[in-house]
Amino acid sequence: RHSLGKDAQTIVDIQSPRNAGRLALWSIAVDMIKDHPWLGLGLDQMGEAFPGYRTTEFTSAEGADGVADRVHSDPLHLAVVAGIPAAIVFYAMVIVVLIRACSMARRVGMMNTPMWVPVLCGVAGYLLQSVVSIAVPGVHTLLFVLLGALVAARSMADAPGTAIEGIGVSADPAQGEPLTGRSVAGVGTPGRIE
């Protein structure tokens, strides 16, 4: 029987027996990355290569029949299957989107809107859990939806006379200062906001 409090404690306790398999798997992943740093093993090939990398630590934690086809860490898994450059490019892209979105939000006065905090928390929460977890398609898709929302908000805010409806922010960069707390019909409707 699991409890949320107990599960949370074991996540941060690296001495916990529940983490032995994960730590052994991360060590195996590092060995795989060392052997295939540029292009990785190939998509969905970790399970095929795993027997050649099995360690006694993994076997004692997960049993002789245990096989891993995922690393339980998205950054490590991406480097294992696609190589270090692919992992760097992916996370650099995510970081650039976040930096540019935060810059836009400050510029147009959007940082204090009700929509902004949940979107940023959603992205940050996903990225944090991805360090110690497996990408689940439904949840992984949410990351891209949230990043897309940030890119769209930035694009709308950069267009002269564009309103970002529903979050209480309108921007007219041609005027040189943000217009906040106004509402117009239609998301991204061009035209002068008065």
Tab-separated table of C-alpha atoms in Angstrom:
chain	number	residue	atom	x	y	z
A	1	ARG	CA	0.000	0.000	0.000
A	2	HIS	CA	1.324	3.406	-1.022
A	3	SER	CA	0.700	6.818	0.394
A	4	LEU	CA	1.524	10.079	-1.324
A	5	GLY	CA	3.664	11.226	1.613
A	6	LYS	CA	5.653	7.992	1.701
A	7	ASP	CA	6.132	8.012	-2.083
A	8	ALA	CA	7.333	11.630	-1.958
A	9	GLN	CA	9.869	10.750	0.740
A	10	THR	CA	11.300	7.830	-1.230
A	11	ILE	CA	11.765	9.965	-4.330
A	12	VAL	CA	14.254	12.221	-2.563
A	13	ASP	CA	15.892	9.456	-0.500
A	14	ILE	CA	18.552	7.947	-2.757
A	15	GLN	CA	19.243	5.234	-0.156
A	16	SER	CA	15.658	3.960	-0.410
A	17	PRO	CA	15.429	0.407	-1.793
A	18	ARG	CA	12.694	1.644	-4.167
A	19	ASN	CA	15.293	3.809	-5.909
A	20	ALA	CA	17.976	1.130	-6.328
A	21	GLY	CA	16.664	-0.017	-9.719
A	22	ARG	CA	16.314	3.531	-10.996
A	23	LEU	CA	19.836	4.491	-9.898
A	24	ALA	CA	21.260	1.316	-11.485
A	25	LEU	CA	19.333	2.119	-14.669
A	26	TRP	CA	20.724	5.656	-14.759
A	27	SER	CA	24.239	4.232	-14.432
A	28	ILE	CA	23.517	1.862	-17.337
A	29	ALA	CA	22.170	4.805	-19.356
A	30	VAL	CA	25.391	6.750	-18.790
A	31	ASP	CA	27.370	3.751	-20.112
A	32	MET	CA	25.111	3.580	-23.182
A	33	ILE	CA	25.600	7.299	-23.795
A	34	LYS	CA	29.375	6.935	-23.490
A	35	ASP	CA	29.302	4.202	-26.145
A	36	HIS	CA	26.915	6.062	-28.495
A	37	PRO	CA	27.258	9.810	-27.750
A	38	TRP	CA	26.469	11.312	-31.150
A	39	LEU	CA	23.461	9.443	-32.534
A	40	GLY	CA	22.431	7.279	-29.598
A	41	LEU	CA	21.219	3.700	-29.910
A	42	GLY	CA	18.283	4.601	-32.149
A	43	LEU	CA	14.636	5.175	-31.314
A	44	ASP	CA	13.103	2.314	-29.308
A	45	GLN	CA	16.387	0.395	-29.327
A	46	MET	CA	17.268	0.595	-25.641
A	47	GLY	CA	15.471	-2.667	-24.824
A	48	GLU	CA	17.377	-4.464	-27.577
A	49	ALA	CA	20.746	-3.196	-26.325
A	50	PHE	CA	19.931	-3.589	-22.635
A	51	PRO	CA	21.164	-7.186	-22.081
A	52	GLY	CA	24.690	-6.130	-23.056
A	53	TYR	CA	24.657	-3.387	-20.409
A	54	ARG	CA	22.927	-5.226	-17.540
A	55	THR	CA	24.711	-4.794	-14.206
A	56	THR	CA	24.617	-6.802	-11.000
A	57	GLU	CA	23.152	-3.721	-9.256
A	58	PHE	CA	20.223	-3.677	-11.674
A	59	THR	CA	19.684	-7.437	-11.382
A	60	SER	CA	19.694	-7.326	-7.587
A	61	ALA	CA	17.217	-4.426	-7.578
A	62	GLU	CA	14.871	-5.561	-10.367
A	63	GLY	CA	15.426	-9.340	-10.535
A	64	ALA	CA	17.017	-11.562	-13.150
A	65	ASP	CA	14.023	-11.200	-15.479
A	66	GLY	CA	13.928	-7.393	-15.274
A	67	VAL	CA	14.541	-5.628	-18.576
A	68	ALA	CA	14.455	-1.891	-19.190
A	69	ASP	CA	13.467	-0.181	-22.401
A	70	ARG	CA	13.151	3.305	-20.856
A	71	VAL	CA	15.586	5.155	-18.585
A	72	HIS	CA	13.082	6.764	-16.159
A	73	SER	CA	14.645	10.140	-16.923
A	74	ASP	CA	13.661	11.992	-20.087
A	75	PRO	CA	16.953	13.886	-20.505
A	76	LEU	CA	18.973	10.678	-20.116
A	77	HIS	CA	16.565	8.681	-22.280
A	78	LEU	CA	16.735	11.211	-25.095
A	79	ALA	CA	20.546	11.116	-24.991
A	80	VAL	CA	20.474	7.278	-24.971
A	81	VAL	CA	18.180	6.889	-27.990
A	82	ALA	CA	19.017	10.007	-30.047
A	83	GLY	CA	22.427	11.156	-28.790
A	84	ILE	CA	23.740	14.036	-26.719
A	85	PRO	CA	23.289	16.658	-29.497
A	86	ALA	CA	19.577	15.814	-29.839
A	87	ALA	CA	19.052	16.091	-26.074
A	88	ILE	CA	20.853	19.447	-26.000
A	89	VAL	CA	18.858	20.808	-28.947
A	90	PHE	CA	15.527	19.698	-27.445
A	91	TYR	CA	16.122	21.222	-24.013
A	92	ALA	CA	17.698	24.354	-25.517
A	93	MET	CA	14.539	24.814	-27.593
A	94	VAL	CA	12.340	24.488	-24.501
A	95	ILE	CA	14.529	26.960	-22.575
A	96	VAL	CA	14.485	29.490	-25.443
A	97	VAL	CA	10.673	29.309	-25.634
A	98	LEU	CA	10.405	29.873	-21.870
A	99	ILE	CA	12.881	32.779	-21.848
A	100	ARG	CA	11.217	34.498	-24.806
A	101	ALA	CA	7.736	33.945	-23.370
A	102	CYS	CA	8.764	35.396	-19.996
A	103	SER	CA	10.338	38.375	-21.740
A	104	MET	CA	7.136	38.987	-23.700
A	105	ALA	CA	4.986	38.564	-20.599
A	106	ARG	CA	6.962	41.191	-18.719
A	107	ARG	CA	6.897	43.534	-21.706
A	108	VAL	CA	3.126	43.426	-22.186
A	109	GLY	CA	2.259	43.265	-18.506
A	110	MET	CA	1.020	39.689	-18.634
A	111	MET	CA	2.981	38.270	-15.671
A	112	ASN	CA	0.153	38.958	-13.201
A	113	THR	CA	-2.678	37.519	-15.287
A	114	PRO	CA	-4.582	34.426	-14.136
A	115	MET	CA	-3.500	32.370	-17.180
A	116	TRP	CA	0.223	32.963	-16.928
A	117	VAL	CA	1.059	31.300	-13.600
A	118	PRO	CA	-0.681	27.951	-14.327
A	119	VAL	CA	0.959	27.696	-17.755
A	120	LEU	CA	4.431	28.334	-16.350
A	121	CYS	CA	3.786	25.998	-13.398
A	122	GLY	CA	2.580	23.310	-15.816
A	123	VAL	CA	5.723	23.556	-17.933
A	124	ALA	CA	8.038	23.732	-14.894
A	125	GLY	CA	6.255	20.839	-13.178
A	126	TYR	CA	6.457	18.690	-16.273
A	127	LEU	CA	10.155	19.409	-16.771
A	128	LEU	CA	10.889	18.657	-13.125
A	129	GLN	CA	9.073	15.322	-13.099
A	130	SER	CA	10.640	14.355	-16.435
A	131	VAL	CA	14.056	14.221	-14.767
A	132	VAL	CA	12.982	11.197	-12.706
A	133	SER	CA	10.143	9.734	-14.753
A	134	ILE	CA	9.105	8.290	-18.080
A	135	ALA	CA	7.397	10.424	-20.719
A	136	VAL	CA	3.755	9.389	-20.844
A	137	PRO	CA	2.207	10.327	-24.210
A	138	GLY	CA	-0.827	12.122	-22.740
A	139	VAL	CA	1.280	14.126	-20.313
A	140	HIS	CA	4.118	14.661	-22.783
A	141	THR	CA	1.620	16.133	-25.234
A	142	LEU	CA	0.577	18.643	-22.566
A	143	LEU	CA	4.128	20.044	-22.514
A	144	PHE	CA	3.933	20.798	-26.226
A	145	VAL	CA	0.430	22.286	-25.916
A	146	LEU	CA	1.648	24.619	-23.149
A	147	LEU	CA	4.780	25.571	-25.085
A	148	GLY	CA	2.607	26.206	-28.144
A	149	ALA	CA	0.362	28.479	-26.067
A	150	LEU	CA	3.417	30.451	-24.964
A	151	VAL	CA	4.662	30.798	-28.554
A	152	ALA	CA	1.188	31.861	-29.740
A	153	ALA	CA	0.856	34.428	-26.953
A	154	ARG	CA	4.256	35.853	-27.866
A	155	SER	CA	3.368	36.014	-31.571
A	156	MET	CA	0.092	37.800	-30.841
A	157	ALA	CA	1.770	40.232	-28.473
A	158	ASP	CA	4.425	41.079	-31.077
A	159	ALA	CA	1.874	41.945	-33.777
A	160	PRO	CA	0.974	45.660	-33.734
A	161	GLY	CA	-2.515	46.337	-32.418
A	162	THR	CA	-3.118	42.730	-31.448
A	163	ALA	CA	-5.243	41.801	-28.464
A	164	ILE	CA	-4.730	38.703	-26.417
A	165	GLU	CA	-8.315	38.137	-25.349
A	166	GLY	CA	-9.257	36.083	-22.361
A	167	ILE	CA	-6.224	36.998	-20.319
A	168	GLY	CA	-6.987	40.676	-19.995
A	169	VAL	CA	-3.982	41.931	-21.930
A	170	SER	CA	-3.792	43.957	-25.113
A	171	ALA	CA	-0.545	45.062	-26.645
A	172	ASP	CA	0.239	47.747	-29.179
A	173	PRO	CA	4.032	47.701	-29.581
A	174	ALA	CA	3.758	50.508	-32.156
A	175	GLN	CA	2.813	52.808	-29.282
A	176	GLY	CA	5.944	51.786	-27.385
A	177	GLU	CA	4.212	50.711	-24.195
A	178	PRO	CA	1.993	47.868	-23.094
A	179	LEU	CA	-1.749	48.290	-22.906
A	180	THR	CA	-3.203	46.151	-20.159
A	181	GLY	CA	-6.614	45.328	-18.785
A	182	ARG	CA	-8.445	45.956	-22.046
A	183	SER	CA	-10.586	43.549	-23.969
A	184	VAL	CA	-11.564	43.360	-27.614
A	185	ALA	CA	-13.506	40.792	-29.587
A	186	GLY	CA	-11.543	38.022	-31.295
A	187	VAL	CA	-8.190	36.603	-30.354
A	188	GLY	CA	-5.470	38.166	-32.429
A	189	THR	CA	-7.800	40.589	-34.186
A	190	PRO	CA	-5.597	43.162	-35.907
A	191	GLY	CA	-6.526	46.766	-35.644
A	192	ARG	CA	-6.022	49.696	-33.393
A	193	ILE	CA	-7.122	49.208	-29.820
A	194	GLU	CA	-8.835	52.232	-28.380
